[in-house]
Amino acid sequence: METAPVPLPSGRFTIGKTFDFEAGHRLASLPPEHKCSRQHGHSYEVEVVLSASSLQGPGFVTDFGDLSPFKQYLDSELDHHNLYEVLDFEPTSELLAQYLAGWFITNMPSRIARQLTAVRVRETQRSWAQFDVAAT
């Protein structure tokens, strides 16, 4: 069976890759009776979302392997750390997503950094926060 040619619509391509790390934190600005004011931990999932109007290489937004510096950063600086001690802000999921977007834009190769559209941080299977990068 042959595949008939079809017109290709214009648009954008979007990919996502999920990374994970284990860390503890507390939200010290909350009242003492709030459970999140006490030290606790999460199995964090961080998803980066990248988008492009055209593809590179054999047909990639970017090669997933090119995202390894981000994973290395998570592993070396956040994994099995107390986020309250290593970050200079209240480590909510929302602020962590914004921070990780900033790290990605600052430290990844510019071609890849420009493709970042969002970072999602998941503390549990049922809760997440997302930071959407403003188009420049």
GROMACS .gro file of N, CA, C and O in nm:
model
  544
    1MET      N    1   0.084  -0.117   0.000
    1MET     CA    2   0.000   0.000   0.000
    1MET      C    3   0.089   0.124   0.000
    1MET      O    4   0.178   0.137   0.082
    2GLU      N    5   0.063   0.214  -0.089
    2GLU     CA    6   0.140   0.337  -0.098
    2GLU      C    7   0.071   0.448  -0.020
    2GLU      O    8  -0.051   0.452  -0.013
    3THR      N    9   0.152   0.535   0.035
    3THR     CA   10   0.099   0.650   0.107
    3THR      C   11   0.087   0.765   0.009
    3THR      O   12   0.184   0.803  -0.055
    4ALA      N   13  -0.033   0.818  -0.003
    4ALA     CA   14  -0.055   0.929  -0.094
    4ALA      C   15   0.000   1.057  -0.034
    4ALA      O   16  -0.008   1.078   0.088
    5PRO      N   17   0.059   1.144  -0.116
    5PRO     CA   18   0.107   1.271  -0.063
    5PRO      C   19  -0.010   1.355  -0.009
    5PRO      O   20  -0.120   1.352  -0.063
    6VAL      N   21   0.015   1.426   0.097
    6VAL     CA   22  -0.085   1.515   0.155
    6VAL      C   23  -0.023   1.653   0.172
    6VAL      O   24   0.098   1.665   0.193
    7PRO      N   25  -0.102   1.756   0.164
    7PRO     CA   26  -0.047   1.889   0.189
    7PRO      C   27  -0.011   1.903   0.336
    7PRO      O   28  -0.086   1.861   0.424
    8LEU      N   29   0.105   1.959   0.362
    8LEU     CA   30   0.151   1.975   0.500
    8LEU      C   31   0.110   2.113   0.551
    8LEU      O   32   0.144   2.214   0.491
    9PRO      N   33   0.037   2.117   0.661
    9PRO     CA   34  -0.007   2.247   0.715
    9PRO      C   35   0.111   2.323   0.777
    9PRO      O   36   0.209   2.263   0.819
   10SER      N   37   0.099   2.452   0.782
   10SER     CA   38   0.201   2.530   0.852
   10SER      C   39   0.167   2.533   1.000
   10SER      O   40   0.052   2.509   1.039
   11GLY      N   41   0.265   2.560   1.081
   11GLY     CA   42   0.244   2.564   1.225
   11GLY      C   43   0.375   2.551   1.298
   11GLY      O   44   0.481   2.578   1.243
   12ARG      N   45   0.368   2.508   1.421
   12ARG     CA   46   0.486   2.493   1.505
   12ARG      C   47   0.495   2.349   1.554
   12ARG      O   48   0.393   2.282   1.573
   13PHE      N   49   0.617   2.306   1.576
   13PHE     CA   50   0.645   2.175   1.634
   13PHE      C   51   0.679   2.196   1.781
   13PHE      O   52   0.749   2.290   1.817
   14THR      N   53   0.629   2.108   1.867
   14THR     CA   54   0.655   2.119   2.010
   14THR      C   55   0.699   1.984   2.064
   14THR      O   56   0.640   1.881   2.028
   15ILE      N   57   0.802   1.986   2.147
   15ILE     CA   58   0.848   1.865   2.215
   15ILE      C   59   0.857   1.893   2.365
   15ILE      O   60   0.862   2.009   2.407
   16GLY      N   61   0.859   1.788   2.442
   16GLY     CA   62   0.879   1.799   2.585
   16GLY      C   63   0.966   1.686   2.634
   16GLY      O   64   0.966   1.577   2.575
   17LYS      N   65   1.042   1.712   2.736
   17LYS     CA   66   1.122   1.607   2.800
   17LYS      C   67   1.109   1.625   2.950
   17LYS      O   68   1.118   1.736   3.001
   18THR      N   69   1.088   1.513   3.020
   18THR     CA   70   1.071   1.514   3.164
   18THR      C   71   1.196   1.462   3.232
   18THR      O   72   1.254   1.362   3.190
   19PHE      N   73   1.235   1.532   3.336
   19PHE     CA   74   1.350   1.496   3.419
   19PHE      C   75   1.299   1.480   3.562
   19PHE      O   76   1.193   1.533   3.595
   20ASP      N   77   1.375   1.411   3.645
   20ASP     CA   78   1.331   1.397   3.784
   20ASP      C   79   1.447   1.414   3.880
   20ASP      O   80   1.563   1.399   3.843
   21PHE      N   81   1.412   1.451   4.001
   21PHE     CA   82   1.509   1.458   4.110
   21PHE      C   83   1.434   1.451   4.241
   21PHE      O   84   1.314   1.476   4.247
   22GLU      N   85   1.506   1.414   4.346
   22GLU     CA   86   1.451   1.404   4.481
   22GLU      C   87   1.505   1.519   4.563
   22GLU      O   88   1.625   1.548   4.556
   23ALA      N   89   1.419   1.586   4.637
   23ALA     CA   90   1.467   1.696   4.721
   23ALA      C   91   1.371   1.723   4.834
   23ALA      O   92   1.252   1.693   4.826
   24GLY      N   93   1.424   1.785   4.937
   24GLY     CA   94   1.343   1.831   5.049
   24GLY      C   95   1.325   1.981   5.041
   24GLY      O   96   1.400   2.050   4.972
   25HIS      N   97   1.225   2.029   5.110
   25HIS     CA   98   1.206   2.173   5.121
   25HIS      C   99   1.104   2.202   5.230
   25HIS      O  100   1.043   2.113   5.287
   26ARG      N  101   1.092   2.328   5.260
   26ARG     CA  102   0.988   2.377   5.349
   26ARG      C  103   0.955   2.518   5.303
   26ARG      O  104   1.036   2.583   5.237
   27LEU      N  105   0.837   2.563   5.335
   27LEU     CA  106   0.794   2.697   5.298
   27LEU      C  107   0.782   2.776   5.428
   27LEU      O  108   0.677   2.778   5.492
   28ALA      N  109   0.892   2.838   5.465
   28ALA     CA  110   0.904   2.901   5.596
   28ALA      C  111   0.811   3.020   5.615
   28ALA      O  112   0.781   3.057   5.729
   29SER      N  113   0.763   3.079   5.508
   29SER     CA  114   0.675   3.195   5.523
   29SER      C  115   0.531   3.157   5.557
   29SER      O  116   0.451   3.243   5.590
   30LEU      N  117   0.499   3.030   5.551
   30LEU     CA  118   0.365   2.985   5.587
   30LEU      C  119   0.350   2.977   5.738
   30LEU      O  120   0.449   2.961   5.811
   31PRO      N  121   0.229   2.986   5.789
   31PRO     CA  122   0.208   2.972   5.935
   31PRO      C  123   0.257   2.836   5.983
   31PRO      O  124   0.251   2.737   5.908
   32PRO      N  125   0.304   2.828   6.106
   32PRO     CA  126   0.359   2.702   6.159
   32PRO      C  127   0.262   2.585   6.151
   32PRO      O  128   0.303   2.470   6.140
   33GLU      N  129   0.132   2.613   6.157
   33GLU     CA  130   0.035   2.503   6.152
   33GLU      C  131   0.012   2.448   6.011
   33GLU      O  132  -0.048   2.342   5.993
   34HIS      N  133   0.062   2.517   5.908
   34HIS     CA  134   0.048   2.468   5.771
   34HIS      C  135   0.148   2.356   5.748
   34HIS      O  136   0.265   2.369   5.780
   35LYS      N  137   0.103   2.244   5.693
   35LYS     CA  138   0.191   2.127   5.679
   35LYS      C  139   0.313   2.156   5.592
   35LYS      O  140   0.419   2.097   5.612
   36CYS      N  141   0.303   2.247   5.498
   36CYS     CA  142   0.416   2.276   5.411
   36CYS      C  143   0.520   2.366   5.474
   36CYS      O  144   0.627   2.389   5.417
   37SER      N  145   0.491   2.417   5.593
   37SER     CA  146   0.592   2.496   5.665
   37SER      C  147   0.696   2.405   5.730
   37SER      O  148   0.803   2.451   5.766
   38ARG      N  149   0.660   2.278   5.744
   38ARG     CA  150   0.753   2.181   5.802
   38ARG      C  151   0.838   2.116   5.692
   38ARG      O  152   0.796   2.106   5.577
   39GLN      N  153   0.956   2.073   5.729
   39GLN     CA  154   1.044   2.005   5.634
   39GLN      C  155   0.975   1.881   5.579
   39GLN      O  156   0.918   1.802   5.654
   40HIS      N  157   0.979   1.865   5.447
   40HIS     CA  158   0.924   1.747   5.381
   40HIS      C  159   0.993   1.732   5.247
   40HIS      O  160   1.073   1.817   5.207
   41GLY      N  161   0.965   1.627   5.176
   41GLY     CA  162   1.033   1.602   5.050
   41GLY      C  163   0.938   1.563   4.939
   41GLY      O  164   0.822   1.528   4.963
   42HIS      N  165   0.990   1.571   4.819
   42HIS     CA  166   0.913   1.535   4.700
   42HIS      C  167   1.002   1.460   4.600
   42HIS      O  168   1.123   1.479   4.598
   43SER      N  169   0.938   1.379   4.518
   43SER     CA  170   1.000   1.325   4.398
   43SER      C  171   0.958   1.417   4.285
   43SER      O  172   0.851   1.401   4.226
   44TYR      N  173   1.039   1.519   4.261
   44TYR     CA  174   1.004   1.621   4.162
   44TYR      C  175   1.016   1.568   4.021
   44TYR      O  176   1.107   1.491   3.989
   45GLU      N  177   0.926   1.611   3.936
   45GLU     CA  178   0.937   1.594   3.792
   45GLU      C  179   0.939   1.733   3.730
   45GLU      O  180   0.858   1.818   3.766
   46VAL      N  181   1.034   1.755   3.642
   46VAL     CA  182   1.047   1.882   3.573
   46VAL      C  183   1.038   1.854   3.424
   46VAL      O  184   1.114   1.773   3.371
   47GLU      N  185   0.944   1.920   3.358
   47GLU     CA  186   0.929   1.904   3.214
   47GLU      C  187   0.965   2.035   3.146
   47GLU      O  188   0.917   2.141   3.184
   48VAL      N  189   1.053   2.025   3.047
   48VAL     CA  190   1.083   2.140   2.963
   48VAL      C  191   1.009   2.122   2.832
   48VAL      O  192   1.001   2.011   2.778
   49VAL      N  193   0.951   2.230   2.782
   49VAL     CA  194   0.875   2.229   2.658
   49VAL      C  195   0.944   2.324   2.561
   49VAL      O  196   0.969   2.440   2.595
   50LEU      N  197   0.977   2.273   2.443
   50LEU     CA  198   1.046   2.352   2.341
   50LEU      C  199   0.964   2.352   2.213
   50LEU      O  200   0.897   2.252   2.182
   51SER      N  201   0.972   2.462   2.139
   51SER     CA  202   0.891   2.477   2.019
   51SER      C  203   0.974   2.543   1.910
   51SER      O  204   1.061   2.627   1.939
   52ALA      N  205   0.946   2.505   1.785
   52ALA     CA  206   1.014   2.565   1.670
   52ALA      C  207   0.921   2.561   1.549
   52ALA      O  208   0.836   2.471   1.538
   53SER      N  209   0.938   2.657   1.461
   53SER     CA  210   0.855   2.659   1.339
   53SER      C  211   0.915   2.573   1.228
   53SER      O  212   0.846   2.537   1.133
   54SER      N  213   1.043   2.538   1.241
   54SER     CA  214   1.107   2.450   1.143
   54SER      C  215   1.194   2.350   1.218
   54SER      O  216   1.233   2.373   1.332
   55LEU      N  217   1.224   2.240   1.152
   55LEU     CA  218   1.299   2.132   1.214
   55LEU      C  219   1.445   2.132   1.168
   55LEU      O  220   1.476   2.181   1.060
   56GLN      N  221   1.532   2.075   1.250
   56GLN     CA  222   1.673   2.062   1.218
   56GLN      C  223   1.709   1.915   1.207
   56GLN      O  224   1.635   1.828   1.252
   57GLY      N  225   1.829   1.892   1.152
   57GLY     CA  226   1.880   1.755   1.146
   57GLY      C  227   1.786   1.663   1.071
   57GLY      O  228   1.729   1.704   0.971
   58PRO      N  229   1.765   1.545   1.124
   58PRO     CA  230   1.678   1.452   1.052
   58PRO      C  231   1.529   1.483   1.067
   58PRO      O  232   1.446   1.413   1.012
   59GLY      N  233   1.496   1.587   1.144
   59GLY     CA  234   1.356   1.621   1.169
   59GLY      C  235   1.329   1.644   1.315
   59GLY      O  236   1.229   1.595   1.369
   60PHE      N  237   1.418   1.718   1.384
   60PHE     CA  238   1.408   1.743   1.527
   60PHE      C  239   1.381   1.890   1.554
   60PHE      O  240   1.433   1.977   1.484
   61VAL      N  241   1.303   1.918   1.660
   61VAL     CA  242   1.305   2.052   1.718
   61VAL      C  243   1.445   2.070   1.776
   61VAL      O  244   1.516   2.165   1.745
   62THR      N  245   1.486   1.979   1.860
   62THR     CA  246   1.624   1.964   1.905
   62THR      C  247   1.641   1.818   1.945
   62THR      O  248   1.544   1.751   1.980
   63ASP      N  249   1.762   1.771   1.938
   63ASP     CA  250   1.791   1.635   1.979
   63ASP      C  251   1.772   1.627   2.131
   63ASP      O  252   1.827   1.709   2.205
   64PHE      N  253   1.695   1.530   2.179
   64PHE     CA  254   1.673   1.516   2.323
   64PHE      C  255   1.806   1.503   2.399
   64PHE      O  256   1.818   1.550   2.511
   65GLY      N  257   1.905   1.442   2.337
   65GLY     CA  258   2.037   1.427   2.400
   65GLY      C  259   2.103   1.560   2.428
   65GLY      O  260   2.185   1.571   2.521
   66ASP      N  261   2.071   1.662   2.350
   66ASP     CA  262   2.130   1.795   2.371
   66ASP      C  263   2.079   1.863   2.498
   66ASP      O  264   2.130   1.968   2.537
   67LEU      N  265   1.979   1.804   2.563
   67LEU     CA  266   1.925   1.860   2.686
   67LEU      C  267   1.997   1.806   2.810
   67LEU      O  268   1.965   1.843   2.922
   68SER      N  269   2.098   1.722   2.790
   68SER     CA  270   2.167   1.659   2.904
   68SER      C  271   2.231   1.758   3.001
   68SER      O  272   2.236   1.729   3.121
   69PRO      N  273   2.280   1.876   2.959
   69PRO     CA  274   2.334   1.969   3.059
   69PRO      C  275   2.229   2.010   3.163
   69PRO      O  276   2.263   2.033   3.280
   70PHE      N  277   2.103   2.019   3.123
   70PHE     CA  278   1.998   2.053   3.218
   70PHE      C  279   1.983   1.941   3.321
   70PHE      O  280   1.974   1.968   3.441
   71LYS      N  281   1.984   1.817   3.277
   71LYS     CA  282   1.976   1.703   3.368
   71LYS      C  283   2.096   1.701   3.460
   71LYS      O  284   2.083   1.674   3.581
   72GLN      N  285   2.213   1.731   3.407
   72GLN     CA  286   2.333   1.732   3.490
   72GLN      C  287   2.321   1.838   3.600
   72GLN      O  288   2.363   1.816   3.714
   73TYR      N  289   2.265   1.954   3.566
   73TYR     CA  290   2.245   2.059   3.666
   73TYR      C  291   2.150   2.011   3.776
   73TYR      O  292   2.179   2.026   3.895
   74LEU      N  293   2.037   1.953   3.737
   74LEU     CA  294   1.941   1.903   3.836
   74LEU      C  295   2.008   1.801   3.928
   74LEU      O  296   1.991   1.805   4.050
   75ASP      N  297   2.084   1.709   3.868
   75ASP     CA  298   2.148   1.603   3.947
   75ASP      C  299   2.254   1.658   4.042
   75ASP      O  300   2.263   1.614   4.156
   76SER      N  301   2.334   1.752   3.997
   76SER     CA  302   2.446   1.799   4.080
   76SER      C  303   2.405   1.904   4.182
   76SER      O  304   2.460   1.908   4.292
   77GLU      N  305   2.307   1.988   4.150
   77GLU     CA  306   2.276   2.101   4.236
   77GLU      C  307   2.147   2.088   4.317
   77GLU      O  308   2.133   2.152   4.421
   78LEU      N  309   2.051   2.008   4.269
   78LEU     CA  310   1.922   2.000   4.338
   78LEU      C  311   1.891   1.862   4.393
   78LEU      O  312   1.826   1.850   4.497
   79ASP      N  313   1.932   1.757   4.325
   79ASP     CA  314   1.897   1.622   4.365
   79ASP      C  315   1.954   1.590   4.504
   79ASP      O  316   2.071   1.613   4.532
   80HIS      N  317   1.866   1.541   4.591
   80HIS     CA  318   1.901   1.505   4.728
   80HIS      C  319   1.961   1.622   4.807
   80HIS      O  320   2.053   1.604   4.887
   81HIS      N  321   1.907   1.740   4.780
   81HIS     CA  322   1.943   1.859   4.856
   81HIS      C  323   1.817   1.915   4.922
   81HIS      O  324   1.705   1.880   4.884
   82ASN      N  325   1.838   2.003   5.016
   82ASN     CA  326   1.728   2.077   5.076
   82ASN      C  327   1.715   2.207   4.997
   82ASN      O  328   1.802   2.294   5.005
   83LEU      N  329   1.611   2.221   4.919
   83LEU     CA  330   1.596   2.336   4.831
   83LEU      C  331   1.594   2.467   4.908
   83LEU      O  332   1.639   2.570   4.859
   84TYR      N  333   1.543   2.463   5.031
   84TYR     CA  334   1.539   2.583   5.114
   84TYR      C  335   1.680   2.635   5.144
   84TYR      O  336   1.701   2.753   5.162
   85GLU      N  337   1.775   2.543   5.145
   85GLU     CA  338   1.914   2.579   5.176
   85GLU      C  339   1.996   2.615   5.054
   85GLU      O  340   2.093   2.690   5.065
   86VAL      N  341   1.962   2.563   4.935
   86VAL     CA  342   2.047   2.587   4.817
   86VAL      C  343   1.992   2.694   4.723
   86VAL      O  344   2.065   2.742   4.637
   87LEU      N  345   1.867   2.732   4.739
   87LEU     CA  346   1.808   2.836   4.655
   87LEU      C  347   1.787   2.962   4.737
   87LEU      O  348   1.765   2.955   4.858
   88ASP      N  349   1.791   3.075   4.671
   88ASP     CA  350   1.776   3.201   4.745
   88ASP      C  351   1.635   3.259   4.735
   88ASP      O  352   1.615   3.379   4.738
   89PHE      N  353   1.537   3.171   4.725
   89PHE     CA  354   1.397   3.211   4.722
   89PHE      C  355   1.314   3.102   4.787
   89PHE      O  356   1.360   2.990   4.807
   90GLU      N  357   1.191   3.136   4.820
   90GLU     CA  358   1.098   3.039   4.878
   90GLU      C  359   1.072   2.930   4.772
   90GLU      O  360   1.023   2.961   4.664
   91PRO      N  361   1.106   2.804   4.800
   91PRO     CA  362   1.102   2.702   4.695
   91PRO      C  363   0.962   2.644   4.667
   91PRO      O  364   0.938   2.525   4.683
   92THR      N  365   0.871   2.732   4.624
   92THR     CA  366   0.741   2.683   4.577
   92THR      C  367   0.760   2.625   4.437
   92THR      O  368   0.858   2.656   4.368
   93SER      N  369   0.667   2.546   4.392
   93SER     CA  370   0.676   2.490   4.257
   93SER      C  371   0.673   2.600   4.152
   93SER      O  372   0.743   2.591   4.050
   94GLU      N  373   0.593   2.702   4.175
   94GLU     CA  374   0.582   2.812   4.079
   94GLU      C  375   0.716   2.883   4.063
   94GLU      O  376   0.763   2.907   3.951
   95LEU      N  377   0.777   2.918   4.176
   95LEU     CA  378   0.906   2.990   4.169
   95LEU      C  379   1.018   2.899   4.120
   95LEU      O  380   1.110   2.945   4.051
   96LEU      N  381   1.011   2.772   4.152
   96LEU     CA  382   1.110   2.677   4.102
   96LEU      C  383   1.100   2.665   3.950
   96LEU      O  384   1.201   2.661   3.880
   97ALA      N  385   0.978   2.661   3.896
   97ALA     CA  386   0.960   2.655   3.751
   97ALA      C  387   1.019   2.779   3.684
   97ALA      O  388   1.088   2.769   3.581
   98GLN      N  389   0.995   2.896   3.741
   98GLN     CA  390   1.050   3.019   3.684
   98GLN      C  391   1.203   3.019   3.692
   98GLN      O  392   1.271   3.055   3.596
   99TYR      N  393   1.257   2.977   3.805
   99TYR     CA  394   1.402   2.971   3.823
   99TYR      C  395   1.465   2.876   3.721
   99TYR      O  396   1.566   2.908   3.659
  100LEU      N  397   1.406   2.757   3.705
  100LEU     CA  398   1.463   2.659   3.612
  100LEU      C  399   1.454   2.708   3.468
  100LEU      O  400   1.543   2.679   3.388
  101ALA      N  401   1.349   2.783   3.435
  101ALA     CA  402   1.342   2.844   3.302
  101ALA      C  403   1.458   2.942   3.284
  101ALA      O  404   1.525   2.944   3.180
  102GLY      N  405   1.484   3.022   3.386
  102GLY     CA  406   1.595   3.115   3.380
  102GLY      C  407   1.729   3.046   3.367
  102GLY      O  408   1.815   3.087   3.289
  103TRP      N  409   1.748   2.936   3.442
  103TRP     CA  410   1.873   2.860   3.431
  103TRP      C  411   1.888   2.807   3.290
  103TRP      O  412   1.996   2.815   3.229
  104PHE      N  413   1.782   2.750   3.236
  104PHE     CA  414   1.785   2.691   3.102
  104PHE      C  415   1.823   2.797   2.999
  104PHE      O  416   1.912   2.775   2.916
  105ILE      N  417   1.758   2.911   3.004
  105ILE     CA  418   1.783   3.019   2.906
  105ILE      C  419   1.926   3.070   2.919
  105ILE      O  420   1.992   3.101   2.819
  106THR      N  421   1.977   3.079   3.040
  106THR     CA  422   2.110   3.133   3.064
  106THR      C  423   2.222   3.035   3.031
  106THR      O  424   2.328   3.075   2.984
  107ASN      N  425   2.199   2.906   3.052
  107ASN     CA  426   2.308   2.809   3.046
  107ASN      C  427   2.306   2.713   2.928
  107ASN      O  428   2.408   2.650   2.901
  108MET      N  429   2.195   2.699   2.862
  108MET     CA  430   2.189   2.611   2.747
  108MET      C  431   2.237   2.686   2.622
  108MET      O  432   2.232   2.809   2.619
  109PRO      N  433   2.283   2.615   2.519
  109PRO     CA  434   2.321   2.684   2.395
  109PRO      C  435   2.206   2.771   2.345
  109PRO      O  436   2.089   2.733   2.356
  110SER      N  437   2.238   2.888   2.293
  110SER     CA  438   2.135   2.986   2.260
  110SER      C  439   2.031   2.931   2.162
  110SER      O  440   1.913   2.964   2.173
  111ARG      N  441   2.071   2.848   2.068
  111ARG     CA  442   1.975   2.791   1.972
  111ARG      C  443   1.867   2.712   2.046
  111ARG      O  444   1.749   2.719   2.013
  112ILE      N  445   1.907   2.638   2.148
  112ILE     CA  446   1.813   2.557   2.225
  112ILE      C  447   1.737   2.645   2.324
  112ILE      O  448   1.616   2.632   2.341
  113ALA      N  449   1.807   2.737   2.389
  113ALA     CA  450   1.744   2.824   2.489
  113ALA      C  451   1.630   2.905   2.428
  113ALA      O  452   1.527   2.925   2.491
  114ARG      N  453   1.647   2.950   2.304
  114ARG     CA  454   1.542   3.030   2.238
  114ARG      C  455   1.417   2.948   2.210
  114ARG      O  456   1.309   3.004   2.187
  115GLN      N  457   1.427   2.817   2.210
  115GLN     CA  458   1.313   2.731   2.182
  115GLN      C  459   1.227   2.703   2.305
  115GLN      O  460   1.116   2.652   2.292
  116LEU      N  461   1.277   2.735   2.423
  116LEU     CA  462   1.204   2.705   2.546
  116LEU      C  463   1.075   2.785   2.552
  116LEU      O  464   1.076   2.907   2.538
  117THR      N  465   0.963   2.717   2.572
  117THR     CA  466   0.834   2.785   2.584
  117THR      C  467   0.774   2.772   2.724
  117THR      O  468   0.697   2.858   2.765
  118ALA      N  469   0.811   2.665   2.796
  118ALA     CA  470   0.754   2.646   2.929
  118ALA      C  471   0.838   2.548   3.010
  118ALA      O  472   0.908   2.463   2.954
  119VAL      N  473   0.827   2.562   3.142
  119VAL     CA  474   0.883   2.465   3.235
  119VAL      C  475   0.772   2.430   3.333
  119VAL      O  476   0.708   2.519   3.390
  120ARG      N  477   0.750   2.302   3.350
  120ARG     CA  478   0.648   2.252   3.443
  120ARG      C  479   0.717   2.175   3.554
  120ARG      O  480   0.801   2.090   3.528
  121VAL      N  481   0.680   2.205   3.678
  121VAL     CA  482   0.734   2.135   3.796
  121VAL      C  483   0.619   2.063   3.863
  121VAL      O  484   0.516   2.122   3.895
  122ARG      N  485   0.639   1.935   3.882
  122ARG     CA  486   0.538   1.850   3.946
  122ARG      C  487   0.594   1.798   4.077
  122ARG      O  488   0.699   1.735   4.078
  123GLU      N  489   0.524   1.830   4.187
  123GLU     CA  490   0.563   1.777   4.319
  123GLU      C  491   0.500   1.642   4.345
  123GLU      O  492   0.557   1.559   4.414
  124THR      N  493   0.380   1.622   4.295
  124THR     CA  494   0.308   1.496   4.311
  124THR      C  495   0.242   1.463   4.177
  124THR      O  496   0.242   1.545   4.085
  125GLN      N  497   0.182   1.347   4.169
  125GLN     CA  498   0.113   1.308   4.046
  125GLN      C  499  -0.009   1.396   4.018
  125GLN      O  500  -0.056   1.405   3.906
  126ARG      N  501  -0.060   1.463   4.122
  126ARG     CA  502  -0.183   1.541   4.105
  126ARG      C  503  -0.163   1.692   4.112
  126ARG      O  504  -0.260   1.766   4.104
  127SER      N  505  -0.039   1.738   4.131
  127SER     CA  506  -0.021   1.883   4.141
  127SER      C  507   0.104   1.926   4.065
  127SER      O  508   0.207   1.859   4.070
  128TRP      N  509   0.090   2.036   3.993
  128TRP     CA  510   0.202   2.091   3.917
  128TRP      C  511   0.187   2.241   3.905
  128TRP      O  512   0.080   2.297   3.926
  129ALA      N  513   0.298   2.304   3.871
  129ALA     CA  514   0.300   2.448   3.842
  129ALA      C  515   0.378   2.465   3.713
  129ALA      O  516   0.475   2.393   3.687
  130GLN      N  517   0.337   2.562   3.633
  130GLN     CA  518   0.404   2.584   3.505
  130GLN      C  519   0.440   2.731   3.490
  130GLN      O  520   0.361   2.819   3.524
  131PHE      N  521   0.560   2.755   3.439
  131PHE     CA  522   0.602   2.889   3.402
  131PHE      C  523   0.613   2.895   3.252
  131PHE      O  524   0.686   2.816   3.190
  132ASP      N  525   0.537   2.986   3.189
  132ASP     CA  526   0.540   3.005   3.044
  132ASP      C  527   0.637   3.118   3.012
  132ASP      O  528   0.623   3.229   3.064
  133VAL      N  529   0.733   3.090   2.926
  133VAL     CA  530   0.833   3.188   2.888
  133VAL      C  531   0.771   3.287   2.791
  133VAL      O  532   0.705   3.246   2.693
  134ALA      N  533   0.787   3.414   2.818
  134ALA     CA  534   0.732   3.519   2.730
  134ALA      C  535   0.808   3.517   2.598
  134ALA      O  536   0.930   3.502   2.595
  135ALA      N  537   0.732   3.530   2.490
  135ALA     CA  538   0.795   3.535   2.356
  135ALA      C  539   0.875   3.664   2.344
  135ALA      O  540   0.833   3.769   2.389
  136THR      N  541   0.994   3.650   2.286
  136THR     CA  542   1.078   3.768   2.268
  136THR      C  543   1.080   3.815   2.126
  136THR      O  544   1.047   3.749   2.036
   0.00000   0.00000   0.00000
